[in-house]
XYZ file of C-alpha atoms in Angstrom:
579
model
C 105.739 -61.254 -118.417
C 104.365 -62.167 -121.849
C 104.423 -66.037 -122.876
C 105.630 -65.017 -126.305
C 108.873 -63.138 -124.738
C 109.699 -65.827 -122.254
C 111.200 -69.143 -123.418
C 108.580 -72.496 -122.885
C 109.767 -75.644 -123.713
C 106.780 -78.258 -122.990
C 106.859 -81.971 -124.309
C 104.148 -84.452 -124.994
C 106.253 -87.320 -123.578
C 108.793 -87.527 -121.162
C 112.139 -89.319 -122.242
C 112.778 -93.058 -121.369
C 115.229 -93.114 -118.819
C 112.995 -90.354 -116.484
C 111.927 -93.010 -113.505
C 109.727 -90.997 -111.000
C 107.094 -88.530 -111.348
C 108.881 -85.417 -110.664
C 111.694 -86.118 -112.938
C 109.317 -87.003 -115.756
C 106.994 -83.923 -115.112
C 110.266 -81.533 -114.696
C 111.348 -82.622 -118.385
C 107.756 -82.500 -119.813
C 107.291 -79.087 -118.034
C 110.387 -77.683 -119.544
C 111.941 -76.873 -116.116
C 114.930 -78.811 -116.732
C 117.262 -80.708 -119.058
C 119.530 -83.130 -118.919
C 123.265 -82.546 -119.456
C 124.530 -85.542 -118.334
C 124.577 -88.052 -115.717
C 122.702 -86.138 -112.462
C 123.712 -82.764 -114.142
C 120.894 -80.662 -115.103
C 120.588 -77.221 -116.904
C 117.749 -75.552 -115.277
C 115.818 -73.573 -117.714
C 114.315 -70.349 -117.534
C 110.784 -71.649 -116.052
C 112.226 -74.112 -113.710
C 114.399 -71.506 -112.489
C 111.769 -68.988 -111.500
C 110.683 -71.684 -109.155
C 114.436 -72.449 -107.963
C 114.983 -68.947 -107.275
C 111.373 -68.376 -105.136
C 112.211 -71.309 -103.106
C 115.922 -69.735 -102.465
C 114.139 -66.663 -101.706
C 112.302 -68.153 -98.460
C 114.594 -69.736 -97.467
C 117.340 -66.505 -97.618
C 114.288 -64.468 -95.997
C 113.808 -66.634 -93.299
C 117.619 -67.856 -92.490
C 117.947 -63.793 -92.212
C 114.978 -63.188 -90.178
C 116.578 -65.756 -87.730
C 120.106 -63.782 -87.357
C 122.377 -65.994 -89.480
C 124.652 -63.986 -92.006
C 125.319 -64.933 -95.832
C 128.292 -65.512 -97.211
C 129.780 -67.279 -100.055
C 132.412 -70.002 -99.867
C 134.374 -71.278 -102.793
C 133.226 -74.624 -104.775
C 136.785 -75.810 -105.027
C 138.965 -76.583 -102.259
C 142.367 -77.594 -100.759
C 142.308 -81.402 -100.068
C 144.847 -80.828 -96.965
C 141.898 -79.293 -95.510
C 139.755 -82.700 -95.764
C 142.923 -84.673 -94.575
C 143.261 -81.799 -91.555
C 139.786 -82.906 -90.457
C 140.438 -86.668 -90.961
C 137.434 -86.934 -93.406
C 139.412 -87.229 -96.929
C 140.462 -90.828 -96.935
C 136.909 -91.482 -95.214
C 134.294 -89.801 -97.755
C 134.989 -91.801 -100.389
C 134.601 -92.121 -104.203
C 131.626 -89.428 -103.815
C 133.959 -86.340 -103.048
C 135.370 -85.585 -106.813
C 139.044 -85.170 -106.534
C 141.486 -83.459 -109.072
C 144.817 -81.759 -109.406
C 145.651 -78.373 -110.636
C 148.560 -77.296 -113.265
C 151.197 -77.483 -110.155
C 150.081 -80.806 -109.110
C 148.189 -79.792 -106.173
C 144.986 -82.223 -104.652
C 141.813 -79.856 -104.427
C 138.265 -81.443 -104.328
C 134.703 -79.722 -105.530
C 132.778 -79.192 -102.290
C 130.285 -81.505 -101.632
C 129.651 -79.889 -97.992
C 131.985 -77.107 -96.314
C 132.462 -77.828 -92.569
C 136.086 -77.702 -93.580
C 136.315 -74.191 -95.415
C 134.254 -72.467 -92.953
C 135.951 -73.917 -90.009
C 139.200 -72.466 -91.492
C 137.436 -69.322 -92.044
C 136.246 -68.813 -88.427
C 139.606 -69.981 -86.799
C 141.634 -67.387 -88.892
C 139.050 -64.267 -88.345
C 137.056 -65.823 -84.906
C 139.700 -65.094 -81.577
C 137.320 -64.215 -78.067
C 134.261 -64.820 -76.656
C 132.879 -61.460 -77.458
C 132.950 -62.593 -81.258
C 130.703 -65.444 -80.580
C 128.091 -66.581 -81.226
C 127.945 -66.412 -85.196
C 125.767 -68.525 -87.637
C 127.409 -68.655 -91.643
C 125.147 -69.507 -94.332
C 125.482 -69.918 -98.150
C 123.466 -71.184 -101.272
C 125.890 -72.654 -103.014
C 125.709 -75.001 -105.794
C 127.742 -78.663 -104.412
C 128.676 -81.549 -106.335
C 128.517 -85.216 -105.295
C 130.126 -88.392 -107.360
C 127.011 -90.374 -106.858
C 127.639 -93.818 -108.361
C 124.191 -93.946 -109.548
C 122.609 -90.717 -110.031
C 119.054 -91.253 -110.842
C 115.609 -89.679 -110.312
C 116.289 -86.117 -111.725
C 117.162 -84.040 -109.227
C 116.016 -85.926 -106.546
C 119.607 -87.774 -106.398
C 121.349 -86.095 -109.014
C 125.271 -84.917 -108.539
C 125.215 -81.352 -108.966
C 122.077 -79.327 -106.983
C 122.106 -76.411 -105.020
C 121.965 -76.363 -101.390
C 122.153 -73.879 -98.862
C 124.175 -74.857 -96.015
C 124.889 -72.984 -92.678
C 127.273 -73.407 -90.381
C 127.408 -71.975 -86.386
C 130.182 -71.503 -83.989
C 129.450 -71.037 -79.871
C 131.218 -70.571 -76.594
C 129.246 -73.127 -74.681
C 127.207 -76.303 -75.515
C 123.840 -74.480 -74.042
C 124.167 -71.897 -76.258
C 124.288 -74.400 -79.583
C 121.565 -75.799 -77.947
C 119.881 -72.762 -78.037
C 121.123 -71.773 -81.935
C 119.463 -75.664 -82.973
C 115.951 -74.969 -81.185
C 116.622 -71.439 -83.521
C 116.922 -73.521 -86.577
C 114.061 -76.024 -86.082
C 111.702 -73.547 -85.651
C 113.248 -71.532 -88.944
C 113.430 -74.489 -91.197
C 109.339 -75.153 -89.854
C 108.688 -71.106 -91.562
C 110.099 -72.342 -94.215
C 108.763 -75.474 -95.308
C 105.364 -73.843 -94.013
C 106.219 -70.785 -96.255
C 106.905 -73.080 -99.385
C 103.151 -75.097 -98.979
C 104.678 -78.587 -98.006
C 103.336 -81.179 -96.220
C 106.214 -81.916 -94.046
C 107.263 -83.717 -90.748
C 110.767 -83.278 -88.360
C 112.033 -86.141 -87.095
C 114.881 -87.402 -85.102
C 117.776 -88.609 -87.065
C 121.187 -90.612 -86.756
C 123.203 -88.217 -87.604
C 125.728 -90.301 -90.385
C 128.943 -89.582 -91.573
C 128.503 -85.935 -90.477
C 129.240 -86.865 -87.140
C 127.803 -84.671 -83.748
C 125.091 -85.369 -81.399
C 121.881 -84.143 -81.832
C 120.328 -84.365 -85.249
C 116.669 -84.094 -86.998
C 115.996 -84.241 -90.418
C 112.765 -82.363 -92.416
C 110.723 -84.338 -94.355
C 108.264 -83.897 -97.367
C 105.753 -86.861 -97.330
C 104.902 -88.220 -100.402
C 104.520 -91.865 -100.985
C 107.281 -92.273 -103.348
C 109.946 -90.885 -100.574
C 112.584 -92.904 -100.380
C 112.884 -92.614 -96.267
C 110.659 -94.301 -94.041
C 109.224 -92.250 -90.805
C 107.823 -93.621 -87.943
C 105.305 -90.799 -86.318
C 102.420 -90.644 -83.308
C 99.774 -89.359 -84.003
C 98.478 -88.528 -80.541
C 101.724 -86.671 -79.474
C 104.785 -84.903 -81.103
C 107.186 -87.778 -82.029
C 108.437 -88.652 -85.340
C 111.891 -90.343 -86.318
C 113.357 -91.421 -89.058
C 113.021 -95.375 -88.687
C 116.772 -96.172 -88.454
C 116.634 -94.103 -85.410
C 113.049 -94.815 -83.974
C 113.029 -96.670 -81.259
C 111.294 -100.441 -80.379
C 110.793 -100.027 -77.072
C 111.205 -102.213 -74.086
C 108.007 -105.059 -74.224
C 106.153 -104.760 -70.841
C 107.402 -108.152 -69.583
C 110.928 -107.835 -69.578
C 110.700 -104.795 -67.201
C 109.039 -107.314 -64.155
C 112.942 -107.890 -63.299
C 115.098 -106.601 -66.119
C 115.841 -110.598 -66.723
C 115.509 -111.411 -70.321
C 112.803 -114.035 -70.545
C 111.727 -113.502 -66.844
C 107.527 -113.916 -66.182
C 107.529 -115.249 -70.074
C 105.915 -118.537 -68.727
C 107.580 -120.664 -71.187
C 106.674 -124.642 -70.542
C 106.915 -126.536 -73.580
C 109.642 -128.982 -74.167
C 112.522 -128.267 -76.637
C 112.450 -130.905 -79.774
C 114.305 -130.663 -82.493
C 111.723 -130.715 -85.789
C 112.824 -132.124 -89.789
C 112.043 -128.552 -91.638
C 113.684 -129.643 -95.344
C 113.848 -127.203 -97.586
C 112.523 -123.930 -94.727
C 115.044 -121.566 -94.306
C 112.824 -118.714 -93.827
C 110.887 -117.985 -90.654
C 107.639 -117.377 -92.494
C 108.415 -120.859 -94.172
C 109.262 -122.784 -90.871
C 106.204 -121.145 -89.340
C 103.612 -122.025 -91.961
C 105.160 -125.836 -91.946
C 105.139 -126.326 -88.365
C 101.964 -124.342 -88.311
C 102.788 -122.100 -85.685
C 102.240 -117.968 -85.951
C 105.621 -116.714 -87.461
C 106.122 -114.277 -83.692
C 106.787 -117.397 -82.589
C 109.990 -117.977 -84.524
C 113.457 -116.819 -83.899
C 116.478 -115.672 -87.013
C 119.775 -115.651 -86.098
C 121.747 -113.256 -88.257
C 125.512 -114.029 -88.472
C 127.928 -111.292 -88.596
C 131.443 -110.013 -87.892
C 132.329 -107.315 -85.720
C 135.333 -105.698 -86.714
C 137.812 -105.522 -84.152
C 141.282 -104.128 -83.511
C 142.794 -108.073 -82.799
C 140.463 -109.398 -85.808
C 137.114 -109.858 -86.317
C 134.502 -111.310 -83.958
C 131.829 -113.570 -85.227
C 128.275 -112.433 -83.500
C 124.569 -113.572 -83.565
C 121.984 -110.868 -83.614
C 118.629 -112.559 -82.923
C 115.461 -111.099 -83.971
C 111.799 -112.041 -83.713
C 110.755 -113.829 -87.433
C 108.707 -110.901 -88.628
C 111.144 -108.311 -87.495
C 113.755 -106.358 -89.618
C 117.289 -105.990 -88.582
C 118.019 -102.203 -87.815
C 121.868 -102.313 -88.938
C 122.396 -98.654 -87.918
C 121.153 -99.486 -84.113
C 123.348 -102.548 -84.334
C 126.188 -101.040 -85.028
C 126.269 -99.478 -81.847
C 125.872 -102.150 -80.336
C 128.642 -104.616 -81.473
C 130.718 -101.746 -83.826
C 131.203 -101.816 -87.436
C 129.823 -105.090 -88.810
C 129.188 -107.044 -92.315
C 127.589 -109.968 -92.742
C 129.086 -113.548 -92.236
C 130.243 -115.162 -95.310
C 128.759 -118.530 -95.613
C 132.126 -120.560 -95.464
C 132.433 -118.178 -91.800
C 129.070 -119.332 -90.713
C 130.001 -123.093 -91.604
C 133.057 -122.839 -89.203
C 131.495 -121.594 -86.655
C 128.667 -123.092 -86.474
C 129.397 -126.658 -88.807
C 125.915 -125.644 -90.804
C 124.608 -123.848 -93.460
C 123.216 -120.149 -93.101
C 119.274 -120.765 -92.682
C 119.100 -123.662 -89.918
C 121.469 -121.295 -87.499
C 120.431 -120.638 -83.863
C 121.956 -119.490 -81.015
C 121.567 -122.878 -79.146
C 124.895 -124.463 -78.310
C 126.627 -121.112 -80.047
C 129.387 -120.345 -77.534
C 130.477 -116.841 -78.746
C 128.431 -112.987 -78.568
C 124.849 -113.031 -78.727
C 123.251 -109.703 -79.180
C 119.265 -110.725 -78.737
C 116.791 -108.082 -79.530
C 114.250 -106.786 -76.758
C 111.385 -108.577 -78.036
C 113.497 -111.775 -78.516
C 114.178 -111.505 -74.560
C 110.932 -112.120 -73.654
C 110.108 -114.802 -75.634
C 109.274 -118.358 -74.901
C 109.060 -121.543 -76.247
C 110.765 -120.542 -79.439
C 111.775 -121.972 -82.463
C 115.161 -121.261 -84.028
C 117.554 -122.955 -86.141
C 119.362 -126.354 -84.931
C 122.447 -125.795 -86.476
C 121.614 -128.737 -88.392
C 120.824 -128.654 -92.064
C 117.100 -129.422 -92.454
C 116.123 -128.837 -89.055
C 114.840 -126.389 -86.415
C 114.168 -126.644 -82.605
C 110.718 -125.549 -81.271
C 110.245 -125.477 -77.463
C 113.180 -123.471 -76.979
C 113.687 -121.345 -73.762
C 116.581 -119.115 -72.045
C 118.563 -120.077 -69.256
C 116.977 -123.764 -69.750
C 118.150 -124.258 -73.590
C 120.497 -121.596 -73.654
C 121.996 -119.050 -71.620
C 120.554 -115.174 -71.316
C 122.269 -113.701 -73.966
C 125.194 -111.374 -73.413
C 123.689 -108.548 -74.897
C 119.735 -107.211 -74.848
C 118.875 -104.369 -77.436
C 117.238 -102.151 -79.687
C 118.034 -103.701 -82.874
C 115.335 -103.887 -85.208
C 113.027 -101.527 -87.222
C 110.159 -100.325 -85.294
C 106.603 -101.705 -86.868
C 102.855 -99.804 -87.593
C 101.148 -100.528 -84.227
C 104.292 -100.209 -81.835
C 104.198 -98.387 -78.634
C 105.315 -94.491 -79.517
C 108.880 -94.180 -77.338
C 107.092 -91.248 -75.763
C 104.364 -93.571 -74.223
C 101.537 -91.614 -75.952
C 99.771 -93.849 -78.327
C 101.460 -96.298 -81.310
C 103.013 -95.688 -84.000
C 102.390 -95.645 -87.834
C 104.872 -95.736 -90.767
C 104.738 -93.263 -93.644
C 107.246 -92.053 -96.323
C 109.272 -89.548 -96.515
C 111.836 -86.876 -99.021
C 114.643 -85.466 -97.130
C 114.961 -82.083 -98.093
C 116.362 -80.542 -94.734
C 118.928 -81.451 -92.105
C 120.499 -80.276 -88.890
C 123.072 -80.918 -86.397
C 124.833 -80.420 -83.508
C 128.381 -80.802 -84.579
C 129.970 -79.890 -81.213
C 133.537 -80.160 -81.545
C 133.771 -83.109 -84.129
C 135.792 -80.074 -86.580
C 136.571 -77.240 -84.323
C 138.899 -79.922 -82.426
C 140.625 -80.962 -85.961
C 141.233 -77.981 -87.416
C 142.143 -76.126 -84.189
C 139.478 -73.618 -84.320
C 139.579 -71.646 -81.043
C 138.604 -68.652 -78.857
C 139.589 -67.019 -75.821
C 137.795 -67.298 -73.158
C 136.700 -64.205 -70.502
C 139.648 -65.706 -68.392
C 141.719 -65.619 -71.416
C 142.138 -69.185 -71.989
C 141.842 -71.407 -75.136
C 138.961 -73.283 -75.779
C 137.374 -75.264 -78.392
C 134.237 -73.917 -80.137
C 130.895 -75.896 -80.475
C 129.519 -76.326 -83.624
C 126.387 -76.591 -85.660
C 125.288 -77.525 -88.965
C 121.857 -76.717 -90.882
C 121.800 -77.947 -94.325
C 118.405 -77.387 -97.283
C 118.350 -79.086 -100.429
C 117.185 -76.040 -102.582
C 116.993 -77.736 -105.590
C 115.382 -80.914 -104.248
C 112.890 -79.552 -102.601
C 111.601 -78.916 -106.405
C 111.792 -82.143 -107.108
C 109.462 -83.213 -103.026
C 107.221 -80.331 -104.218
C 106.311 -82.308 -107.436
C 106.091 -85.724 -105.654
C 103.964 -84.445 -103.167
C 101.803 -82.393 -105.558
C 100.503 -83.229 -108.888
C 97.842 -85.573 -110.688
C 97.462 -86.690 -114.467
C 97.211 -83.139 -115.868
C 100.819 -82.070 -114.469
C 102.545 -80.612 -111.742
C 100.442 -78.853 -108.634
C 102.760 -76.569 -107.220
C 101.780 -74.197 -103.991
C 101.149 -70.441 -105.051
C 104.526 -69.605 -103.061
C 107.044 -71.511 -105.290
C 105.019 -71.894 -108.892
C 106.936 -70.294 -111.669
C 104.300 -67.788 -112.188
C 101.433 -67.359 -109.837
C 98.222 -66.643 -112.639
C 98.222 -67.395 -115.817
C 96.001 -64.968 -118.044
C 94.786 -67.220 -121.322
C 93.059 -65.172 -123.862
C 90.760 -66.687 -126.395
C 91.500 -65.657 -129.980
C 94.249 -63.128 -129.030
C 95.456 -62.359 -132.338
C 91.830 -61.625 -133.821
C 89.872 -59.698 -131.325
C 90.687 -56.230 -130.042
C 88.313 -56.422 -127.398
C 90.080 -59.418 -125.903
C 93.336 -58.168 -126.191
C 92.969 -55.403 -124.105
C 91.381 -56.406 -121.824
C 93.977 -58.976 -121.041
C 96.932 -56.261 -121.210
C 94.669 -54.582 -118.616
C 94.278 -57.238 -116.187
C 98.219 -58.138 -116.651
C 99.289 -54.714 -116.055
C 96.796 -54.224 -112.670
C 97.637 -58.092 -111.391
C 101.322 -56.991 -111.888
C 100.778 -53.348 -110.553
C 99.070 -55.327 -107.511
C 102.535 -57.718 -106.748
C 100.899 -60.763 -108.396
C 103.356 -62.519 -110.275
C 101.567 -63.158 -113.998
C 102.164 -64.409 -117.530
C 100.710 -63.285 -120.095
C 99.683 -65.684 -123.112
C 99.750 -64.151 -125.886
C 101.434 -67.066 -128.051
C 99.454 -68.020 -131.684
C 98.261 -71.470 -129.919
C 94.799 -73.530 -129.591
C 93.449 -72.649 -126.145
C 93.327 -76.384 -125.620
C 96.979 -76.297 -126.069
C 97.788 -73.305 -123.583
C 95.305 -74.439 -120.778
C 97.646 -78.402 -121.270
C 100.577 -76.529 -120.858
C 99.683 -73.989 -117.848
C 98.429 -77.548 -116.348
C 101.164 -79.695 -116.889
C 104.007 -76.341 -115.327
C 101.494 -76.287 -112.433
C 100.370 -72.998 -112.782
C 97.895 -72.271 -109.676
C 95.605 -69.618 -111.201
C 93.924 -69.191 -114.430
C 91.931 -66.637 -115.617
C 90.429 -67.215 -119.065
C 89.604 -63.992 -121.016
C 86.983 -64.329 -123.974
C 84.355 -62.148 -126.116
C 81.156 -64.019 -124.746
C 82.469 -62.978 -120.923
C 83.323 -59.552 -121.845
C 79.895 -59.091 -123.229
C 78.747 -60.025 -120.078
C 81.322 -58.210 -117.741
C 83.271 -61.178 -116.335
C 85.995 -63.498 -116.557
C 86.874 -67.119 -116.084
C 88.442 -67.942 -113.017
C 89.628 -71.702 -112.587
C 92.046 -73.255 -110.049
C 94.508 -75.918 -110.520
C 92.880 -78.192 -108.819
C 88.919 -76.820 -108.933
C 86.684 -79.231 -110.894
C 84.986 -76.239 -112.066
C 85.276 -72.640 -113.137
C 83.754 -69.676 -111.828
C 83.118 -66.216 -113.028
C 84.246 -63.266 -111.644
C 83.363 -59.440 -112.423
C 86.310 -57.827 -114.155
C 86.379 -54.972 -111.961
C 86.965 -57.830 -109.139
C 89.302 -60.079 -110.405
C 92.772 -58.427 -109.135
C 91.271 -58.406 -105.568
C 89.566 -61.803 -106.223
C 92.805 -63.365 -106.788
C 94.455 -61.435 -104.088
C 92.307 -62.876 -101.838
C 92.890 -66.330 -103.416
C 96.524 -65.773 -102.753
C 96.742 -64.594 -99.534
C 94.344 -68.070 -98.632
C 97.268 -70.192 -99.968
């Protein structure tokens, strides 16, 4: 490819509204433009990198034994309201009618369609098991699309889909898929982790998700580094503190002795407040969190209690006490006759869901109930009875015992870009999708569900990689993989072939090169090779010619380095292949 035939659109500045880095270097770069809200027009040199990604990932779902397919974008609501998930989605799934008044929706996932297409073609045992995939581009009402196409509404995804006779054997077909999507994110050059996930309002059982790390990742991830483990931190887990295991009795072998007094705190309603004014260490303090669990009869006002410098974890507590919101003030009044920060669970009659670490406390403070004040001194089954419930309930911290009992943990960010599930029977049980077994009898299918974001993996490629020049993308996804700059193209025979040369043996060889032949400064081409993230360079002038060589620099090299030009097309082989 020759720069002057292909189409680059560079800019000096990125517009306004662009809010990370990868959305700001995409526009500068010219990989993509906006079209409107989270819609994007990839352009010709941000699609080159779209389409190398989709080609790993189509290699390697292939290499695996899953088969391609290609489902439609639109389709028939009654489907989402067979599988009970239309009136759940929610303003995200983009709903419209066609010219006979009929409800379709553009897909924003498609459990549904290729349920329907399995339970239609799919009818014994000997047709199972079979894996689905497409790369399809899905659309998503986001109510506030923002960071390019990070979180943007339309992006391309590929999404796979597999159907089994037994629960082992989806077992079996997840194992497949961890180990694929780990080729490919190795494959693409990422920096990546897989970590256990709650697996949302996809439903199933098992679940990890595939991270890129890059400090501007919007996920948190809780990892050991001494052993395997990693999970997302809704799902990580705070495990059980040593003392509460001498009998299983929350507060048991605590050794709590001091008496309970209720202390004027005017104007504290934080824990790290009350602490610092009583002048006690802030793990000594207790928040009650006030909330309502909904419940068939009504709703069910419930204190979660958590040590002061611990987070709630609302996904763990919903599974402990069911869907939940927070009290409203005028709720916590009644129920407790005081105003939310001076609650505590002393005196409370109703559900108290305490959190492991609380249930080993001692001589505690908490809330009095009473506007102004707080009680220190305070101790279960003395000051207030063992709480109904003990759980997991907060976020897990840097320096907390690894669930696997290898090590602590640390806390990093993270970029979803890949996701997988065991389904089970969550959609094969709505939308009827049986076999027949080998003694001829109906049974439901188990399911799986393997999802990449192929267009924001783009997007974590940029985060993770880049610096003040531009984008640093890995050899394996970069639009082009060498740049070949010529000084003073126009001018100089010499020069000019022997840049043709090298561009006609690097693409003879299978490297993927362009070519600049464009009418520009070479300060301006080697700013614009930088800021597309272009990982070779080879600079081709009259002074190096004279001397036999050429100027080799990578992206990220400090400095250049000469290379024979009989050597450079095995040179950057070499370089390649080392990626």
């Amino acid at each position: 490819m020759r720069a002057s035939q292909f189409f680059i659109a560079t800019l000096k500045e990125a517009p306004s509204d662009a809010e990370i880095v990868s959305h700001k270097l995409m526009l500068r770069a010219g990989l993509i433009r906006r079209l409107a809200g989270g819609i994007y027009t990839w352009m010709p040199m941000g699609l080159r990198v779209l389409r190398k990604v989709e080609n790993i990932v189509r290699e390697e779902m292939d290499r695996a034994g899953a088969i391609e397919l290609l489902m439609p974008a639109v389709q028939p609501f009654e489907l989402w309201e067979e599988s009970g998930r239309g009136p759940k989605y929610g303003p995200e799934l983009l709903r419209f009618k066609d010219r006979h008044q009929r409800d379709f929706v553009i897909g924003p996932t498609h459990e549904e369609v290729i349920t329907d297409v399995v339970r239609r073609d799919v009818k014994s045992y000997r047709q199972l098991p079979r894996h689905f995939y497409q790369i399809q581009t899905k659309f998503r009402d986001e109510i506030r699309p923002r960071f390019g196409v990070m979180r943007g509404r339309e992006f391309l995804m590929k999404d796979g889909y597999s159907f089994h006779t037994s629960y082992a054997d989806l077992e079996r077909e997840y194992r497949n898929m961890y180990d694929t999507y780990s080729r490919i994110f190795t494959r693409l050059g990422l920096k990546f982790r897989a970590v256990a996930a709650d697996t949302g309002a996809i439903g199933g059982t098992g679940s990890h998700e595939f991270h890129v790390l890059a400090d501007s990742g919007e996920d948190a991830i809780a990892f050991c580094p001494a052993s395997d483990y990693a999970a997302n931190v809704e799902l990580a887990e705070a495990v059980t503190p040593v003392k509460v295991m001498r009998s299983g009795i929350p507060g048991d072998g605590a050794g709590g002795t001091a008496t309970m007094e209720k202390k004027a705190t005017p104007g504290k309603t934080r824990c790290e407040d009350v602490a610092a004014f009583l002048g006690l260490p802030l793990t000594q303090t207790v928040k009650a969190i006030a909330v309502m669990a909904e419940k068939e009869s009504g709703s069910e006002f419930v204190l979660l209690l958590l040590r002061g410098d611990h987070d709630l974890n609302e996904i763990k507590a919903q599974k402990v006490v069911g869907e939940f919101r927070f009290a409203r003030d005028e709720e916590i009044v009644e129920a407790l006759r005081c105003k939310a920060g001076y609650i505590g669970a002393v005196g409370f009659k109703g559900r108290v869901v305490a959190d492991r670490s609380v249930a080993v406390m001692s001589d505690m403070v908490c809330g009095a109930n009473e506007e102004g004040f707080h009680l220190t001194g305070v101790n279960f089954g003395r000051d207030l009875p063992q709480p109904a419930t003990v759980a997991d309930i907060r976020n897990v911290v840097e320096g907390d015992p690894s669930p696997d009992g290898n090590g602590t943990l640390e806390l990093c960010r993270g970029i979803e870009v890949g996701h997988i599930f065991q389904l089970r029977t969550k959609y094969a049980e709505a939308l009827k999708c049986t076999f027949l077994d080998e003694q001829g009898k109906d049974q439901v299918m188990e399911m799986g569900c393997y999802g990449i974001g192929v267009s924001r993996i783009v997007g974590a490629a940029i985060e993770q990689g880049h610096d003040e020049r531009g984008i640093i993308f890995p050899a394996g996804i970069a639009p082009f993989a060498v740049a070949i700059v010529p000084m003073n193209y126009a001018k100089s025979e010499a020069v000019r072939a022997a840049a043709g040369a090298l561009h006609a043996e690097l693409l003879a060889a299978g490297i993927d090169a362009i070519l600049d032949d464009r009418d520009e400064r070479p300060g301006s081409m080697f700013a614009d090779w930088e800021l597309i993230g272009i990982p070779h360079r080879v600079v081709v002038g009259e002074r190096g010619l004279k001397e036999g060589k050429l100027e080799y620099k990578g992206r990220s090299d400090a400095e250049a380095t000469m290379v024979a030009i009989g050597e450079m097309a095995a040179f950057l082989k070499q370089k390649l292949c080392d990626a």
